[in-house]
PDB file of C-alpha atoms in Angstrom:
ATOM      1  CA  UNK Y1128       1.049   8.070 -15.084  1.00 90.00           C
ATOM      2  CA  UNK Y1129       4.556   9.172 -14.970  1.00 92.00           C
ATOM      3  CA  UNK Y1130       7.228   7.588 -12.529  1.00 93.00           C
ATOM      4  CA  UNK Y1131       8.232   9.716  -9.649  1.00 91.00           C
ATOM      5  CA  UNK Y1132      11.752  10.063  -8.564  1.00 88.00           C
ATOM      6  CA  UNK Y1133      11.622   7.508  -5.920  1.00 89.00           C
ATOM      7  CA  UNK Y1134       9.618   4.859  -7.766  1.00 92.00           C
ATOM      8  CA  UNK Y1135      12.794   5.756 -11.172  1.00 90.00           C
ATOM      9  CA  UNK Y1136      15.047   5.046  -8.184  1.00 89.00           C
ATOM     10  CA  UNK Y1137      13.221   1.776  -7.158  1.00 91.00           C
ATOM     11  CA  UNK Y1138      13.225   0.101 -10.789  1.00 90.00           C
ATOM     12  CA  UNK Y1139      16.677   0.934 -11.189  1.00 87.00           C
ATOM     13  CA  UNK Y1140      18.395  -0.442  -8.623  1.00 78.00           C
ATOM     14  CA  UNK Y1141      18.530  -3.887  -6.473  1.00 65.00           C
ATOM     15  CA  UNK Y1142      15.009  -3.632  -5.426  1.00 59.00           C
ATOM     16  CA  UNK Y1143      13.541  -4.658  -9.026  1.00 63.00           C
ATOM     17  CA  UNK Y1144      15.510  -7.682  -9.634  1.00 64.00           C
ATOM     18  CA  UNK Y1145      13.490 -10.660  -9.712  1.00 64.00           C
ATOM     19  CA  UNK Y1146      10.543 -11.543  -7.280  1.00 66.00           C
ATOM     20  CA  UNK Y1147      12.042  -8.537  -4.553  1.00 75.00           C
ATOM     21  CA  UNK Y1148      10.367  -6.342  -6.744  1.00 86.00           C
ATOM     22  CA  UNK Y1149       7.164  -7.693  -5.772  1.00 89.00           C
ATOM     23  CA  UNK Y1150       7.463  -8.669  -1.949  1.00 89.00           C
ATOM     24  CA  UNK Y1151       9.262  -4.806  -1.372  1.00 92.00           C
ATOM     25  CA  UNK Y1152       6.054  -4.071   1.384  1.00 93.00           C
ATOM     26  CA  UNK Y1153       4.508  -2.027   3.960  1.00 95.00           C
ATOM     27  CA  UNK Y1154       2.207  -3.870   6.181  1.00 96.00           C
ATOM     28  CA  UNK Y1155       0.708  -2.591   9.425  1.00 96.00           C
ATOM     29  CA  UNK Y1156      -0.552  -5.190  11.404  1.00 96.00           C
ATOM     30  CA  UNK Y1157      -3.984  -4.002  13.223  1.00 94.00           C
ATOM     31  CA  UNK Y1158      -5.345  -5.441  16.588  1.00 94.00           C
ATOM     32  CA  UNK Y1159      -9.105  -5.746  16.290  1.00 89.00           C
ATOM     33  CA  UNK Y1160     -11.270  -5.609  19.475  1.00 85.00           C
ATOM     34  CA  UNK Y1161     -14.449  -5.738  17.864  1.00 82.00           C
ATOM     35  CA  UNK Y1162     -16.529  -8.437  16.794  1.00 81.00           C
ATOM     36  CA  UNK Y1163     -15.754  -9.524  13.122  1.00 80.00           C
ATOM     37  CA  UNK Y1164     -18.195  -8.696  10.394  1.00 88.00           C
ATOM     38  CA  UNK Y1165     -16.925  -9.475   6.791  1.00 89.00           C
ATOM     39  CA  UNK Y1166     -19.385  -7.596   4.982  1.00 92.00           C
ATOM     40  CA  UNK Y1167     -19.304  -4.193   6.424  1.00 95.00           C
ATOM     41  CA  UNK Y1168     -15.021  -4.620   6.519  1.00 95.00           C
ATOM     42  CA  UNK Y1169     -15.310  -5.450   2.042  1.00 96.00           C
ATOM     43  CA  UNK Y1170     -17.460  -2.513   1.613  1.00 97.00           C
ATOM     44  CA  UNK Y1171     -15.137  -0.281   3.664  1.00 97.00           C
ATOM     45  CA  UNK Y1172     -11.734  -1.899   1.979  1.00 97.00           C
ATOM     46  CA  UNK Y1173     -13.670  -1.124  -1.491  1.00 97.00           C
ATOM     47  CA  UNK Y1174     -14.825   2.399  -0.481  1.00 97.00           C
ATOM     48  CA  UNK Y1175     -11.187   2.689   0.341  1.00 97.00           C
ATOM     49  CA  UNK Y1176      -9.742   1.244  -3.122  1.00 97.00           C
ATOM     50  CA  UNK Y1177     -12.631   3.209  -4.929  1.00 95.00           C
ATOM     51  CA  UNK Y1178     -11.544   6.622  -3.260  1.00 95.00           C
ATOM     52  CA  UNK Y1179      -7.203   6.216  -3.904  1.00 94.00           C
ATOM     53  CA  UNK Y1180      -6.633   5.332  -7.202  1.00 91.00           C
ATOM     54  CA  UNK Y1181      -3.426   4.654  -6.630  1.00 92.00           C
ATOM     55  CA  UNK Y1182      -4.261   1.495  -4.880  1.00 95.00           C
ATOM     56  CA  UNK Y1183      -5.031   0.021  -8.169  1.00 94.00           C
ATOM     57  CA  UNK Y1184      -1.671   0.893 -10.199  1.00 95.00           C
ATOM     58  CA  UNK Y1185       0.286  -1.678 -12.326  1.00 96.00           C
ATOM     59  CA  UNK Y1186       3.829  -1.584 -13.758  1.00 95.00           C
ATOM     60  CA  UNK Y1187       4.721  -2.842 -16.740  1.00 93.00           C
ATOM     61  CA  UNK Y1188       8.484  -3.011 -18.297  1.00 90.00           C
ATOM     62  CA  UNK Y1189       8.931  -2.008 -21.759  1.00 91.00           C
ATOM     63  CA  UNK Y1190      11.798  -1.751 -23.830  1.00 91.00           C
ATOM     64  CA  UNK Y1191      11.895   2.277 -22.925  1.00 89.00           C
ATOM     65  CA  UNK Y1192      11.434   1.131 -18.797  1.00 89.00           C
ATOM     66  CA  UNK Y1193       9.035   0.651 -16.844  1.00 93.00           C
ATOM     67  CA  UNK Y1194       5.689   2.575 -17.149  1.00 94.00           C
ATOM     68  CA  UNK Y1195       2.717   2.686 -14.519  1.00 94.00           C
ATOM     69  CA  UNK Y1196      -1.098   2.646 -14.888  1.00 95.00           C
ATOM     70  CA  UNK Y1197      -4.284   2.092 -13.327  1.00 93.00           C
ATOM     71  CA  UNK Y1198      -5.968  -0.543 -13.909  1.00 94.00           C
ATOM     72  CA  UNK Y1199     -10.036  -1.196 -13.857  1.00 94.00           C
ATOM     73  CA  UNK Y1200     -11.891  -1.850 -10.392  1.00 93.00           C
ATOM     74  CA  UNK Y1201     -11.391  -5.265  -9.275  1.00 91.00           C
ATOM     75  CA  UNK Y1202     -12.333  -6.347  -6.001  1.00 94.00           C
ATOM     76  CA  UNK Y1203     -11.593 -10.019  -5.999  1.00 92.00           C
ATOM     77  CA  UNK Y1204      -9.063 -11.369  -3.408  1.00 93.00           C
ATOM     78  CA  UNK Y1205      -9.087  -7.732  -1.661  1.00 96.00           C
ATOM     79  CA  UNK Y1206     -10.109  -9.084   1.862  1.00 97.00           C
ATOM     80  CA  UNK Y1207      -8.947 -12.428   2.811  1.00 96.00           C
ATOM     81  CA  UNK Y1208      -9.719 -14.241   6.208  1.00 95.00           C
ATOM     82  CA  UNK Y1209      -7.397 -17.117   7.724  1.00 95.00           C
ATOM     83  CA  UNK Y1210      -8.134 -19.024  10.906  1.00 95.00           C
ATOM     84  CA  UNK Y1211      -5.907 -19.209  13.675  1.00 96.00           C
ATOM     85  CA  UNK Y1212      -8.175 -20.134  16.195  1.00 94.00           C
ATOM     86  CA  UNK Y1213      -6.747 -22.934  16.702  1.00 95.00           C
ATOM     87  CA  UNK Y1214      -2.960 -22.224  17.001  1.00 96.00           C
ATOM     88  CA  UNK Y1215      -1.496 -22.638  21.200  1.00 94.00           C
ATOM     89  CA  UNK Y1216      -1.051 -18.755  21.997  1.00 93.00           C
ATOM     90  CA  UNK Y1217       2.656 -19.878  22.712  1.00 94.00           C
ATOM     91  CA  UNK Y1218       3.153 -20.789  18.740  1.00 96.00           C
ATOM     92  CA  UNK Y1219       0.792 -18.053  18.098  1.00 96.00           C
ATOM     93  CA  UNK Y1220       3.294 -15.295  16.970  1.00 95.00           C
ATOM     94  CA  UNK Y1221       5.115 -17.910  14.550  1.00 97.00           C
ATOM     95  CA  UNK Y1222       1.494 -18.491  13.042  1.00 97.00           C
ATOM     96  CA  UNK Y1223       0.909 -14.918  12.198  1.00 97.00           C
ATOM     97  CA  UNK Y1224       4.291 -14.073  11.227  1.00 96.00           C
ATOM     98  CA  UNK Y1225       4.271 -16.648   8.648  1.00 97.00           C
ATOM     99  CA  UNK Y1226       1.106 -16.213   7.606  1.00 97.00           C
ATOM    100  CA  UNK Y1227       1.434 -12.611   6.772  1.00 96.00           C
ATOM    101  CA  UNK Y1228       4.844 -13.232   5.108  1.00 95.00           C
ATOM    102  CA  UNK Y1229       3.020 -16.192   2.625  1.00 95.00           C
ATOM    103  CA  UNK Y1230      -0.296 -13.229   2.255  1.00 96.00           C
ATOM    104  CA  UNK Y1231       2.134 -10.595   1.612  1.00 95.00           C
ATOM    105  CA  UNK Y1232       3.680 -12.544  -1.503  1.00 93.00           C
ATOM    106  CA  UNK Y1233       0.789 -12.939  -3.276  1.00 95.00           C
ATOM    107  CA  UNK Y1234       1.437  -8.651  -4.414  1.00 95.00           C
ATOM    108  CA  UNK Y1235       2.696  -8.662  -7.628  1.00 94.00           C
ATOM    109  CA  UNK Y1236       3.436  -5.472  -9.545  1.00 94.00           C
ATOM    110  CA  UNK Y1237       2.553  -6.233 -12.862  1.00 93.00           C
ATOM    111  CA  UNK Y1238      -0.774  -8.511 -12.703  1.00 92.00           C
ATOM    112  CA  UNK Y1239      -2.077  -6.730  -9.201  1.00 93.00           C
ATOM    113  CA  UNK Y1240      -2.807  -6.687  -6.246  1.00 94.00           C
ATOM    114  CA  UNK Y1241      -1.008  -4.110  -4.872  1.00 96.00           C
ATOM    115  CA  UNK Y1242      -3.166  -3.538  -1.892  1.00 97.00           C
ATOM    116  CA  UNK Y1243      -4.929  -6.471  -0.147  1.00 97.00           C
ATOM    117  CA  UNK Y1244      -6.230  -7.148   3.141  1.00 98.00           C
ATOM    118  CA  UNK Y1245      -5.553 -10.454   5.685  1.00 97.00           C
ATOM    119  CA  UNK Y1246      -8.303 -10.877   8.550  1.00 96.00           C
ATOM    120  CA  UNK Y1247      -6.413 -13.460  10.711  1.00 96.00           C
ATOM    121  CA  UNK Y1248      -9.259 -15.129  13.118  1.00 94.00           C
ATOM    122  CA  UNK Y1249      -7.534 -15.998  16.879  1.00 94.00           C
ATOM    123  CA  UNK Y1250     -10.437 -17.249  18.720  1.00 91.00           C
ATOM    124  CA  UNK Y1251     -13.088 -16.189  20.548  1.00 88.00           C
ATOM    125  CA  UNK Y1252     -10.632 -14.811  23.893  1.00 89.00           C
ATOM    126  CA  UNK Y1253      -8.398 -13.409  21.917  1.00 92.00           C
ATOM    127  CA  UNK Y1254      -8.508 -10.014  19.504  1.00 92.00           C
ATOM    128  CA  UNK Y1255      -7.660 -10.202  16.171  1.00 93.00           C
ATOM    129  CA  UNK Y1256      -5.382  -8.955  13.705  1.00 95.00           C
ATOM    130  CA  UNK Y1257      -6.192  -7.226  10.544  1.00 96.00           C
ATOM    131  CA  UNK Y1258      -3.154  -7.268   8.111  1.00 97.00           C
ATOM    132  CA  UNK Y1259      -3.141  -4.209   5.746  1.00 97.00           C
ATOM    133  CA  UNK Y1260      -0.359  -5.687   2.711  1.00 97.00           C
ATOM    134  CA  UNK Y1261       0.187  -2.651   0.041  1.00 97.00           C
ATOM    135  CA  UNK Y1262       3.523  -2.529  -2.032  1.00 96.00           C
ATOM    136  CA  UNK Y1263       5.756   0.844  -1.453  1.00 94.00           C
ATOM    137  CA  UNK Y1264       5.614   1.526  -4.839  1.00 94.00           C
ATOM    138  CA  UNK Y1265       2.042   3.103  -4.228  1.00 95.00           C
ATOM    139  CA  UNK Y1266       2.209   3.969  -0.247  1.00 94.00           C
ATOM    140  CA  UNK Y1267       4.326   5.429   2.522  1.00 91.00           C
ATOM    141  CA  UNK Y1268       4.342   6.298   5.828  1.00 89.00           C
ATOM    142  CA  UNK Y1269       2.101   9.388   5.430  1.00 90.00           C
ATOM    143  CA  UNK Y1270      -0.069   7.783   2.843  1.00 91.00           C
ATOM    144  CA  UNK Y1271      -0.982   5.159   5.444  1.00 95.00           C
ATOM    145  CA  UNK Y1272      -1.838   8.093   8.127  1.00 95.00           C
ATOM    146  CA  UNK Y1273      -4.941   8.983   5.206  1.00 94.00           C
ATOM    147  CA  UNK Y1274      -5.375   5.469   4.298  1.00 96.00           C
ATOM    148  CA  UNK Y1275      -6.297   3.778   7.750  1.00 96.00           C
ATOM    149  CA  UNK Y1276      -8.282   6.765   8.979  1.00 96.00           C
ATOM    150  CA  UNK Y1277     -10.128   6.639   6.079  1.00 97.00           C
ATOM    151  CA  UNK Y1278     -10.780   2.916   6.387  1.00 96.00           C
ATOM    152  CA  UNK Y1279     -11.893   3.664   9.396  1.00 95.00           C
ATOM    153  CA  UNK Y1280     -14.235   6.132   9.035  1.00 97.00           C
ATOM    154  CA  UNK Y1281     -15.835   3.898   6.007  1.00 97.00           C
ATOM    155  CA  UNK Y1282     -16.127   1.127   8.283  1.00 95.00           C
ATOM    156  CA  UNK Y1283     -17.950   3.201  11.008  1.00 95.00           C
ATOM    157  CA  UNK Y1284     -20.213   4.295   7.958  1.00 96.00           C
ATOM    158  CA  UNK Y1285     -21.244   0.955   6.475  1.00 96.00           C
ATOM    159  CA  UNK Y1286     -21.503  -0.285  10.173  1.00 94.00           C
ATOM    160  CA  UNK Y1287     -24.649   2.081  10.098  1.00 95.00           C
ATOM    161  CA  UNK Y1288     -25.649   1.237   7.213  1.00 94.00           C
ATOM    162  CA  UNK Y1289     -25.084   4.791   6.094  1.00 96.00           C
ATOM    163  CA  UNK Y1290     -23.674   5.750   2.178  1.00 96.00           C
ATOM    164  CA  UNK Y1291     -19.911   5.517   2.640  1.00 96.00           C
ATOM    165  CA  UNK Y1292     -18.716   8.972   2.024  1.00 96.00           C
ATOM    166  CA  UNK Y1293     -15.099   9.602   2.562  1.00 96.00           C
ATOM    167  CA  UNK Y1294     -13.416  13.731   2.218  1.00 94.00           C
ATOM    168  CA  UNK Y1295     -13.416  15.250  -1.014  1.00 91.00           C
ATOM    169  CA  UNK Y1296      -9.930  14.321  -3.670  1.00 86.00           C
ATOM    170  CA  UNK Y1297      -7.225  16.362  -3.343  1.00 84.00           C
ATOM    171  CA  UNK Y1298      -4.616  16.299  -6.279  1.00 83.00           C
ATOM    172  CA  UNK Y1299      -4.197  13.309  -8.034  1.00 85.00           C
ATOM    173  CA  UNK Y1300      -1.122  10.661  -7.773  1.00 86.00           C
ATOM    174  CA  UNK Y1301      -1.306  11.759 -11.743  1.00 89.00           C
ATOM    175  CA  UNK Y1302      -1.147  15.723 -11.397  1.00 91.00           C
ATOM    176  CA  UNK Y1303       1.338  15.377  -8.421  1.00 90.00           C
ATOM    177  CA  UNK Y1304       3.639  12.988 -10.404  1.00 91.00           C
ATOM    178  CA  UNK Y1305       3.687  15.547 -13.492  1.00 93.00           C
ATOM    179  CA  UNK Y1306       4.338  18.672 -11.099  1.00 93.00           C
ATOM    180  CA  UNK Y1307       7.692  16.923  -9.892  1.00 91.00           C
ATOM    181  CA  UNK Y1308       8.789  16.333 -13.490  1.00 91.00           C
ATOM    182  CA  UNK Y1309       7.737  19.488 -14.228  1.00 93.00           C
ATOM    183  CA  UNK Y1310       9.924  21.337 -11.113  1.00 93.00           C
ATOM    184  CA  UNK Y1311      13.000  19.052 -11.875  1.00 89.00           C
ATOM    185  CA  UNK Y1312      13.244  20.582 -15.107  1.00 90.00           C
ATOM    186  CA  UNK Y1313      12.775  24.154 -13.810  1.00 94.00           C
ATOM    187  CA  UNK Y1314      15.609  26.722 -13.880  1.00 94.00           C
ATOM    188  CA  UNK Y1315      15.292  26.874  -9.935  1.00 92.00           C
ATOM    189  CA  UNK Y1316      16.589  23.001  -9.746  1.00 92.00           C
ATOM    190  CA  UNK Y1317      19.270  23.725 -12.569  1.00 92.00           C
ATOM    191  CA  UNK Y1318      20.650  26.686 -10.456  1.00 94.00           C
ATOM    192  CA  UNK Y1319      20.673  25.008  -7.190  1.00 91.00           C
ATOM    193  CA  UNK Y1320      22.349  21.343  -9.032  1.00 88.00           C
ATOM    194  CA  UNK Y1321      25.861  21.647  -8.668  1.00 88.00           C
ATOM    195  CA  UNK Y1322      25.235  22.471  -4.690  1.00 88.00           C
ATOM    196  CA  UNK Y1323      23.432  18.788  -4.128  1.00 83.00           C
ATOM    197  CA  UNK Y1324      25.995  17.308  -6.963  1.00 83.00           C
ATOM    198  CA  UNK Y1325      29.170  17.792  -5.273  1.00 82.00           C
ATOM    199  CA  UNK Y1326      31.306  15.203  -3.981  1.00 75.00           C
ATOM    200  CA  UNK Y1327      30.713  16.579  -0.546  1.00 79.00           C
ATOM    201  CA  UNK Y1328      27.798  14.728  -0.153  1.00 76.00           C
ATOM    202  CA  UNK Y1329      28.956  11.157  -0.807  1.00 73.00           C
ATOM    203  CA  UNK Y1330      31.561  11.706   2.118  1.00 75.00           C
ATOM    204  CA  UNK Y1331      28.449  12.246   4.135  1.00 70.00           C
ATOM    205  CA  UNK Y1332      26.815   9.687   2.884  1.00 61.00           C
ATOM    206  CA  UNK Y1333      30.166   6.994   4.207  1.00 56.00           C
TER     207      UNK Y1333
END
């Protein structure tokens, strides 16, 4: 799959030196109300990895760069459950921090995961906290809008024990990836270059 733009931008600069290049997250952090059942949240996490491919990208540098590609199903490590019951709710917030700052390491770019999910148990009074760890290399803000309501609507499914079936594939991270090379090369981009090239915009930028 080619590179987009942003993710050319990303291995090029400070951001893909060393182990930043794997801890360079997004992670919402999820209150959970309802009672805790393991087995219906895997199914709807690997619904969820099944659906977006792009969950299961890898990077790999070569002497031309880097190059990305998907790698086979694999759906070992992808939920993980820790238990905080037992943590004073006034060291509580330390607790979670650092454990979703030790989860959130364990994404690497190269070997995988890229997307993995932390369960964090607080106890029977208090609601839990579902940690959803993907690297930006493969998400953004509006790819988590799909994502969770997705997940959600997967978990609702296998809660039923109904078929998980999630809305139809749009374009692929593939077919969108080639249409931006594609465009940057077009003659409407090379007209328009020496407008977004000029020094003007770096004085902006200060």
């Amino acid at each position: 799959v080619l590179l987009t733009p942003i993710q050319r931008w990303f291995f090029e600069g400070p951001g893909a030196d060393g182990q930043t290049q794997h801890y360079w997250n997004q992670a919402p952090l999820i209150e959970i109300r309802e009672k805790y059942e393991p087995e219906i949240l895997q199914k709807a996490l690997q619904a969820l990895v099944e659906h977006h491919d792009a969950l299961r990208l890898r990077y790999t540098p070569t002497t031309d760069g880097w190059i990305q590609a998907y790698a086979e199903l694999d759906f070992d490590g992808l939920l993980e459950t820790r238990d905080l019951s037992e943590v004073d709710s006034e060291r509580l917030p330390e607790a979670i921090e650092a454990a979703a700052s030790a989860f959130q390491a364990t994404l690497h770019i190269t070997r995988g995961p890229l997307f993995r999910a932390l369960y964090m148990d607080l106890g029977a009074e208090r609601s839990s906290r579902l940690l959803l760890a993907a690297h930006h290399l493969i998400v953004d803000g509006v790819s988590w809008r799909v994502l969770l309501e997705d997940l959600q609507s997967a978990y609702a499914q296998a809660r039923e024990s109904q078929t998980i079936t999630l809305p139809p594939k749009t374009a692929s991270y593939q077919r969108w990836a080639n249409a931006l090379a594609e465009y940057a090369q077009s003659e409407v981009v090379a007209a328009n270059a020496a407008y977004w090239l000029d020094g003007i915009w770096k004085q902006a930028a200060l």
